[in-house]
Coordinates of C-alpha atoms in Angstrom, one line a residue:
X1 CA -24.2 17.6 4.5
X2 CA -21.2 18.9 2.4
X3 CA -17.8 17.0 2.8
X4 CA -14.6 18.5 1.5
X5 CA -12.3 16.2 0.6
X6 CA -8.7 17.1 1.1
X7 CA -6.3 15.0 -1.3
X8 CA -7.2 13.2 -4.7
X9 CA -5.5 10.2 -4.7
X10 CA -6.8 6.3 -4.0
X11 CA -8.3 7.1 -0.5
X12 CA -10.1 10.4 -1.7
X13 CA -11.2 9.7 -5.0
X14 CA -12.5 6.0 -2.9
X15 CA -14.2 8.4 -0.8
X16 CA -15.9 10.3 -3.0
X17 CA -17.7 7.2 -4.2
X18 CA -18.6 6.1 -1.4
X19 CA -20.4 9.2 0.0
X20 CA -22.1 9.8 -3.3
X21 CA -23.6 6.4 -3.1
X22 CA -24.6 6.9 0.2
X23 CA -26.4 10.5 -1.0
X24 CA -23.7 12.6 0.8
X25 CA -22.4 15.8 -0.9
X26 CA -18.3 16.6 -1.2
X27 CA -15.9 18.1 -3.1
X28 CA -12.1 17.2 -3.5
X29 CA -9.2 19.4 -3.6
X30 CA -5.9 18.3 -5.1
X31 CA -2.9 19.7 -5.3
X32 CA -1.3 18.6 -9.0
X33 CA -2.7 20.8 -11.5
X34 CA -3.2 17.3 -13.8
X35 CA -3.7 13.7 -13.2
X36 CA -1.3 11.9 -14.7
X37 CA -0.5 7.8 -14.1
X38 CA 2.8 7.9 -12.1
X39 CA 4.1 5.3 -10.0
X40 CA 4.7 1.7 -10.1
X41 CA 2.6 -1.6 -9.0
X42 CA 0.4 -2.3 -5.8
X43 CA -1.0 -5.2 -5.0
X44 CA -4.9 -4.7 -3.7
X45 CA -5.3 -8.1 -1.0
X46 CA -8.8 -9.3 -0.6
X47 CA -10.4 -7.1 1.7
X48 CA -9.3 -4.0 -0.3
X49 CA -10.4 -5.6 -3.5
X50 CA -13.9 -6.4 -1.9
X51 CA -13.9 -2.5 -0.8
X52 CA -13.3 -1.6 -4.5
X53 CA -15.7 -4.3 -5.7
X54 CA -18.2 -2.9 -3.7
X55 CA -18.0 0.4 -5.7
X56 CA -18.8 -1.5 -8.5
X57 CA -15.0 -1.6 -9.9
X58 CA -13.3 -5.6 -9.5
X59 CA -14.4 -6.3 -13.6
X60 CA -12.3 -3.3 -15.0
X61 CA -9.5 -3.7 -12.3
X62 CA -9.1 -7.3 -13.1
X63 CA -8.4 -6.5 -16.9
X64 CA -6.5 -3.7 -16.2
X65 CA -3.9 -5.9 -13.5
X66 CA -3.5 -9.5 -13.2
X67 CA -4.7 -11.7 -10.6
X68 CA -2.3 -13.3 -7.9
X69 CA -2.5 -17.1 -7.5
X70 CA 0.2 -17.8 -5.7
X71 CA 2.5 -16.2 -3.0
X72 CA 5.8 -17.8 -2.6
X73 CA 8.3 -17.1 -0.5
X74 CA 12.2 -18.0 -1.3
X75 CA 15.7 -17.2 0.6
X76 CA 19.2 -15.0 -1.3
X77 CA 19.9 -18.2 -2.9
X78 CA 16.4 -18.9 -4.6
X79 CA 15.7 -22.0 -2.7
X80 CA 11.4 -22.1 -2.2
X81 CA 10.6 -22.1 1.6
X82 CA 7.2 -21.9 1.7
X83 CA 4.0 -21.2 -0.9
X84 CA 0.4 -20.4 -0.3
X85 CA -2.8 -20.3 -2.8
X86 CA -3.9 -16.2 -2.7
X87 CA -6.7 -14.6 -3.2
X88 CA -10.2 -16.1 -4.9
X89 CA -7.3 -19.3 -5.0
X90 CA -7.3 -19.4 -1.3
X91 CA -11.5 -19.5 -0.7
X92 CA -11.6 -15.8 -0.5
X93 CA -14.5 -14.3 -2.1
X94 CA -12.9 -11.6 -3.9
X95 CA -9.5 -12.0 -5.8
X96 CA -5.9 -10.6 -5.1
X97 CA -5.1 -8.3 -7.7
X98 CA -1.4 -6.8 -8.6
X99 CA -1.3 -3.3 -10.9
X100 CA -0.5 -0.3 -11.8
X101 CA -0.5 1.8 -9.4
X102 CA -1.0 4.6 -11.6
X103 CA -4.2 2.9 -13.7
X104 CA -6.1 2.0 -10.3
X105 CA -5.8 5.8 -9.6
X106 CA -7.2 6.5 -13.1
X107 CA -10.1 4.1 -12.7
X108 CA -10.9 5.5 -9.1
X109 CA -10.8 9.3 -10.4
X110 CA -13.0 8.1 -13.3
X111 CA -15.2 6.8 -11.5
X112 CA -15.5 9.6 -9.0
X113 CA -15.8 12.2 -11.9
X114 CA -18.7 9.9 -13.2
X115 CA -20.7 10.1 -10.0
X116 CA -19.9 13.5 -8.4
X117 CA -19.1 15.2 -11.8
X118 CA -16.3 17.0 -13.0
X119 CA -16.8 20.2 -11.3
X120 CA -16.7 19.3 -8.0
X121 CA -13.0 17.8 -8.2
X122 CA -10.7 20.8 -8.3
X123 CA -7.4 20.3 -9.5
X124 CA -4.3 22.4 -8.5
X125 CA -5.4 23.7 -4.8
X126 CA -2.8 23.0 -2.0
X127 CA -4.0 23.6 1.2
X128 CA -2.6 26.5 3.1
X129 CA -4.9 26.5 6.0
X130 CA -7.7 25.3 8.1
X131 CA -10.2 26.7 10.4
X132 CA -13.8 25.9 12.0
X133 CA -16.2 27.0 14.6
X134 CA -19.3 25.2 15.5
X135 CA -21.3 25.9 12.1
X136 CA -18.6 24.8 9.3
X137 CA -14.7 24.6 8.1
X138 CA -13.4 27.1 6.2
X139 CA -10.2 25.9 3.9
X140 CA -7.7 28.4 2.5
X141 CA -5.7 27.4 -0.8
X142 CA -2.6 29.1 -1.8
X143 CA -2.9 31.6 -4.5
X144 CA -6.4 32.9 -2.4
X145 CA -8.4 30.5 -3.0
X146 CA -10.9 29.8 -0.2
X147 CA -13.9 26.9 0.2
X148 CA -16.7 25.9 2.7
X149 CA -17.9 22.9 4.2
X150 CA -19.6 20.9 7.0
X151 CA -16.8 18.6 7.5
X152 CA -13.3 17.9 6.2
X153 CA -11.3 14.7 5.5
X154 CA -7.6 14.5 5.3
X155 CA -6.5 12.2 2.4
X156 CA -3.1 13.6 1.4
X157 CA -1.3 11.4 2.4
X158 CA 1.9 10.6 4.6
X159 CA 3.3 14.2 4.6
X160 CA -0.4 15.2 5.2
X161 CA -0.8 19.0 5.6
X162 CA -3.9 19.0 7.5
X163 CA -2.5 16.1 10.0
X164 CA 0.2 18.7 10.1
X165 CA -1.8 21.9 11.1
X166 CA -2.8 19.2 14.4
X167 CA 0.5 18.2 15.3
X168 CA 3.0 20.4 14.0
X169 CA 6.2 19.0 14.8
X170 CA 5.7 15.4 14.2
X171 CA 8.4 13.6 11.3
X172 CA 8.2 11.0 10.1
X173 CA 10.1 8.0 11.2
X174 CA 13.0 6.5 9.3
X175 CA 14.8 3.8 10.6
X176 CA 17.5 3.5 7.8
X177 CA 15.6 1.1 5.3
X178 CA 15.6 2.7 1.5
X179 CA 14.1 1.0 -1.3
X180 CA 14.0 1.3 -5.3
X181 CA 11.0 0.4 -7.1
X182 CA 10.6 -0.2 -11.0
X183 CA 9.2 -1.9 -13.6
X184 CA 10.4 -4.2 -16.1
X185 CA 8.9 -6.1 -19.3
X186 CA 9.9 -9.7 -19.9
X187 CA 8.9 -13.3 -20.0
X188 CA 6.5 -14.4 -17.1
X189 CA 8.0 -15.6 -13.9
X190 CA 6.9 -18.6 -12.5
X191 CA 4.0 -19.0 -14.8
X192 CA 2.3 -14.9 -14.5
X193 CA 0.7 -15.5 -11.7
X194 CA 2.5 -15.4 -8.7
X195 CA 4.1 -13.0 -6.1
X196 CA 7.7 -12.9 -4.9
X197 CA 9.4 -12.6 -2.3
X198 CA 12.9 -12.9 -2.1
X199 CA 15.7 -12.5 0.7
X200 CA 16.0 -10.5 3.9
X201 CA 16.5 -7.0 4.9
X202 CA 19.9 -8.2 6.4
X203 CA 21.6 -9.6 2.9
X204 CA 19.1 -8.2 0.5
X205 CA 15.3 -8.5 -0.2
X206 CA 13.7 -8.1 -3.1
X207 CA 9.7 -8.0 -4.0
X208 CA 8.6 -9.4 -7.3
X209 CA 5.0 -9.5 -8.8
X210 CA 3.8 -8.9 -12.2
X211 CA 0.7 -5.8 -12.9
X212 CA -0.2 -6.2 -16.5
X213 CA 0.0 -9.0 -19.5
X214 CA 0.9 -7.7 -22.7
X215 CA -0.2 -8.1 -26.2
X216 CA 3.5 -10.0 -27.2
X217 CA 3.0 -12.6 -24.3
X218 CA 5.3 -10.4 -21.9
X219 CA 4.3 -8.8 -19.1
X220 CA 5.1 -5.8 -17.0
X221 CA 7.4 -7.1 -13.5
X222 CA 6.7 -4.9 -10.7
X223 CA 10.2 -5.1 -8.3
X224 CA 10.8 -3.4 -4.9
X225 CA 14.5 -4.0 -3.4
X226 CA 14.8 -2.9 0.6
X227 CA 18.2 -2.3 1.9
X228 CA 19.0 -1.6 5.2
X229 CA 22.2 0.6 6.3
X230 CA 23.7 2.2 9.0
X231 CA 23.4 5.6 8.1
X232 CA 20.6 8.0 9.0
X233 CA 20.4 9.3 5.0
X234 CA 17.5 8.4 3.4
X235 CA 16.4 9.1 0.1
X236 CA 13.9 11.0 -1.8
X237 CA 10.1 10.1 -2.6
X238 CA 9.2 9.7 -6.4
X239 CA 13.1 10.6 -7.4
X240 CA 14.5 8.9 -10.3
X241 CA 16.6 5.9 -8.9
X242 CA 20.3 4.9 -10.2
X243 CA 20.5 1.4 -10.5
X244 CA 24.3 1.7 -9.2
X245 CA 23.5 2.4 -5.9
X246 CA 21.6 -1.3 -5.2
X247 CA 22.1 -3.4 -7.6
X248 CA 26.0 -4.6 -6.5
X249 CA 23.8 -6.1 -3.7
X250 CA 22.1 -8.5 -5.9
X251 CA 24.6 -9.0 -8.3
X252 CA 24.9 -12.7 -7.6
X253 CA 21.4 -13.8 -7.4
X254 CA 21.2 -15.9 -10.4
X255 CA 18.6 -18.7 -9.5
X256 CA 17.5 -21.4 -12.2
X257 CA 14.0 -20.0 -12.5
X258 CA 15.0 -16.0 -12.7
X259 CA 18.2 -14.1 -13.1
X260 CA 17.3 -11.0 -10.6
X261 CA 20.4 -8.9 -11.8
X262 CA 19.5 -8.6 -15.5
X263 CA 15.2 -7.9 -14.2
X264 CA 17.3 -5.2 -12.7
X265 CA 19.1 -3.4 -15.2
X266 CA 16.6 -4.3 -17.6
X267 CA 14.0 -1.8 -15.7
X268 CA 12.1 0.7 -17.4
X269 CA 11.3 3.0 -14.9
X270 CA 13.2 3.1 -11.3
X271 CA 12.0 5.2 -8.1
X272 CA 13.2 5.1 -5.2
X273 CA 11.8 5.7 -2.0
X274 CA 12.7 6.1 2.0
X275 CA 10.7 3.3 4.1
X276 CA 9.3 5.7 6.2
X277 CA 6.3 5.4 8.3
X278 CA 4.8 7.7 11.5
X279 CA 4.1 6.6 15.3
X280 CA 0.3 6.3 15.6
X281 CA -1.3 8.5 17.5
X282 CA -4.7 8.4 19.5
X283 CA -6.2 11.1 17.9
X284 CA -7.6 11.6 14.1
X285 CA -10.7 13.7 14.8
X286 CA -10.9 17.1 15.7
X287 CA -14.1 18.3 15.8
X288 CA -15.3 19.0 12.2
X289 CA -11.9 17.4 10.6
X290 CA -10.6 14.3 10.4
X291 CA -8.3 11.7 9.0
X292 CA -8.2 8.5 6.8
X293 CA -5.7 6.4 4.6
X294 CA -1.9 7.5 4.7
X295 CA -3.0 10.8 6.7
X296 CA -4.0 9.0 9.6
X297 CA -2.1 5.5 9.7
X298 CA 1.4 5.9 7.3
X299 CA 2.6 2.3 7.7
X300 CA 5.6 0.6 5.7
X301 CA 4.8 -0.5 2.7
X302 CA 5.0 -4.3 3.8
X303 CA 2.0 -6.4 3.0
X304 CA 0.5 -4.6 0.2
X305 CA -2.0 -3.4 3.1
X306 CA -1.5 0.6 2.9
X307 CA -4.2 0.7 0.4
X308 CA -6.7 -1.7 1.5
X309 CA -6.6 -0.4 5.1
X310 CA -7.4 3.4 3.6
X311 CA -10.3 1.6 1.5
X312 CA -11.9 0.1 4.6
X313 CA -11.6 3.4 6.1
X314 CA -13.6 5.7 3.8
X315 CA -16.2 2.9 3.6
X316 CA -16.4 2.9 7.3
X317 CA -16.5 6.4 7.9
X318 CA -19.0 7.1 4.8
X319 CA -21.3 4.6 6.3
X320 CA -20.7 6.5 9.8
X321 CA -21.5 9.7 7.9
X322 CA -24.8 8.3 6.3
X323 CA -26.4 6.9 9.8
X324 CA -25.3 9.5 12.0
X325 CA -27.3 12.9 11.9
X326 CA -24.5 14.4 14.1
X327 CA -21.4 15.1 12.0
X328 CA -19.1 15.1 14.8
X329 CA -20.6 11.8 16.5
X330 CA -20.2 10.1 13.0
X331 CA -16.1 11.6 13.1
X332 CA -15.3 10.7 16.1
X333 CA -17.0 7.2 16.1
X334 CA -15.0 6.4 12.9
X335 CA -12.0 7.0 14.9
X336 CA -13.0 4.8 17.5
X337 CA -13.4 1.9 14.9
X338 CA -10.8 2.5 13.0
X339 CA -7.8 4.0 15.5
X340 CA -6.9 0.8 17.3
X341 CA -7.1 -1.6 14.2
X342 CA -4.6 0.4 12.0
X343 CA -2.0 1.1 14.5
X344 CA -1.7 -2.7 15.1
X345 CA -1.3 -2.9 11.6
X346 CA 1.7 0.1 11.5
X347 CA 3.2 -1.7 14.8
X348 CA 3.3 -5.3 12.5
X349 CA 4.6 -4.3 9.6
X350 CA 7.7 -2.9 11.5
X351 CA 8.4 -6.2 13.7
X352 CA 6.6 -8.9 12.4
X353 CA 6.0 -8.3 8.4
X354 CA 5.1 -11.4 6.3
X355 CA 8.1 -12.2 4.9
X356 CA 9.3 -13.1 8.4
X357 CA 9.0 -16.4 8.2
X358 CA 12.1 -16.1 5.5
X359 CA 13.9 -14.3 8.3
X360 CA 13.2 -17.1 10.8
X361 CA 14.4 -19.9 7.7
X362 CA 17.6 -17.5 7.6
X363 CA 18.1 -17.8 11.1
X364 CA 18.0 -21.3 11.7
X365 CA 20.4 -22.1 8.2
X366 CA 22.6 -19.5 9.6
X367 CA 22.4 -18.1 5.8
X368 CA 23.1 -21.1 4.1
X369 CA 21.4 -23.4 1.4
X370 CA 19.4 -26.3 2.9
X371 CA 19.3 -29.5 1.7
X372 CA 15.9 -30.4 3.8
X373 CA 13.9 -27.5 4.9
X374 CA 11.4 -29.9 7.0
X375 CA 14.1 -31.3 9.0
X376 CA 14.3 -27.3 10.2
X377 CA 10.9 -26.1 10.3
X378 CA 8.0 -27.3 9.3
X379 CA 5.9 -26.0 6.6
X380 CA 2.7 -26.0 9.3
X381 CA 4.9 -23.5 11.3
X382 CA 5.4 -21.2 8.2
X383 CA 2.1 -21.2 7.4
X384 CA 0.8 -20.0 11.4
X385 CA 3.7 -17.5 10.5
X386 CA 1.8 -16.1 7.8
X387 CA -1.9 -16.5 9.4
X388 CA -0.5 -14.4 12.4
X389 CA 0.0 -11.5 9.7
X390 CA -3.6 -12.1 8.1
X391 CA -4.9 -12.1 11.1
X392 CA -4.0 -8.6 12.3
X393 CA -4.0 -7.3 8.9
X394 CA -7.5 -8.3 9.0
X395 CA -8.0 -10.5 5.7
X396 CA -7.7 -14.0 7.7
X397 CA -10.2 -16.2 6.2
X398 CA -13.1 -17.3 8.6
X399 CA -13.3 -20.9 9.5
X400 CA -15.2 -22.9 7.4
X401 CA -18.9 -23.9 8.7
X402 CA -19.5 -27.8 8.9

């Protein structure tokens, strides 16, 4: 069998791996002409770190990023509300890992170049076109480029142009949330090792979690501020953001442990970004094409579980691949595992994110400092607040035996 693999980012250059290790043929095609290590941090949760462990890759990820501890959750006026051990902390067997964005990407294309070799990941080939009859896909690149293969896989992404060639005049949805993204190097919050979360979409949120430890004793702060408005504008992926248009929003959050406005302007890089995602839809597989990752299931990026749920798809779907002589059986049964699952996960993440149980603190404070947070709402009923997340995300942690 020969796979073509349509988009080189974390969920092709994952599958690659996986379907070499499984003896499987493929190519990927890519559109960029050059890998290069954009972006800002992600946080890979457990069961995307065991997927990546798996391909042999948790040692180098671990020095590369820094692993969570902690998650703690705090409302606009930096008052704690609730706090949970993470990762290999919490009993898991695999840790909870905050990076680059742009190194994870550069360790998954090494290690793809490494096992399917250089020449079979073609750089600078957007896909025009699609076709197949019973025997094989043909794909058509601009500039005339054509290739062959038994099967195809969309992995590029949320404005996928092979989903697109199957449904043509889906968008996707925006619901008037924009966020900024950057980085910024300074002293470690809260001792280096834990992840933020700060506010509500209502009076300001803002995500905080550190992706590398520097030589000095600084490290690099991953932030993400969400913002939701009125207006049906949204902004541009990837786009150089202007600290202007957020940070008046924050400009009072000085708390006694971090003073957010000045980890704002002190940024080194800002993006911003439209919190976009796409309805899901029954259907990946069509005959000797398919979807995974952002192509099949674009979600909000709430959770830090984009990523791991496009991990445990090209696992799943390589493993399909690998027992099932029949191509098309293997496609169409890695839709039926994988369909259902994911879409609860984009349905979550738009009503009931993780950082709800800050919105439920707001609520019942009316948006004011408390003086006893247990005489509102116990910390037992925060913690089922997050479990109900990790539970349809699908990283719960399985009861204990004995």
């Amino acid at each position: 069998m020969d796979v073509a693999i349509i988009g080189g980012g974390i969920a092709g250059m994952a599958l690659a791996c996986n379907l070499h290790d499984r003896g499987i043929g493929c190519r990927v095609y890519e559109a960029v002409p050059e890998v290069r290590e954009l972006g800002v941090g992600i946080t890979l949760l457990p069961h995307g770190m065991r997927e990546l462990a798996a391909l042999g890759l948790q040692d180098r990820l671990l020095r590369l990023g820094i692993e969570n501890e902690t998650s703690a959750f705090f409302n606009r006026f930096g008052q704690k509300i609730y706090a949970e051990p993470r990762g290999r902390h919490a009993g898991y067997e695999t840790p909870e890992v905050g990076i680059h964005r742009g190194r994870l990407h550069a360790a998954l294309h090494e290690a793809a170049r490494a096992r399917i070799g250089a020449d079979r990941i073609h750089l600078g080939h957007r896909l025009a076109g699609i076709e197949q009859e019973e025997s094989g896909v043909t794909l058509r690149f601009a500039g005339g480029h054509t290739a062959r293969a038994d099967v195809a896989i969309a992995c590029d992404g949320v404005n996928s142009a092979v989903r697109r060639h199957f449904y043509p005049g889906e968008e996707v949805v925006f619901t008037g949330i924009n966020t900024w993204r950057g980085v910024t190097r300074r002293a470690p919050i809260l001792g280096g090792r834990t992840y933020m979360r700060i506010g509500t979409l209502r009076m300001g949120k803002i995500v905080i979690y550190p992706i590398a430890d520097e030589p000095d004793g600084e490290q690099l702060i991953n932030w993400t501020t969400e913002i939701q408005s009125d207006t049906t504008a949204r902004n541009d992926w990837n786009k150089p953001g202007r600290l202007e248009d957020f940070l008046p929003i924050y400009a009072d959050w000085r708390f006694d442990w971090l003073d957010v406005p000045q980890l704002l302007r002190d940024a080194e890089t800002i993006f911003e970004y439209p919190m976009v995602d796409k309805d899901p839809v029954d259907r990946w597989t069509f005959g000797r094409v398919t979807f995974a990752g952002d192509a099949a299931h674009p979600m909000y990026p709430r959770g830090s579980n984009g990523s791991a749920q496009a991990l445990i798809d090209v696992r799943v779907l390589a493993d399909l691949l690998a027992k099932e002589p029949d191509a098309q059986v293997a496609l169409r049964a890695y839709e039926a595992a994988r369909a259902g699952p994911t879409a609860a996960v984009v349905r979550t993440n738009r009503s009931n994110p993780p950082d709800s149980l800050i919105a439920r603190v707001e609520e019942l404070t009316r948006d004011q400092p408390f003086d006893d947070l247990d005489a509102i709402i116990t910390q037992d009923e925060l913690r089922a607040i997050s479990d109900r997340y990790k539970q349809v995300a699908g990283f719960a942690l399985a009861p204990r035996k004995g």
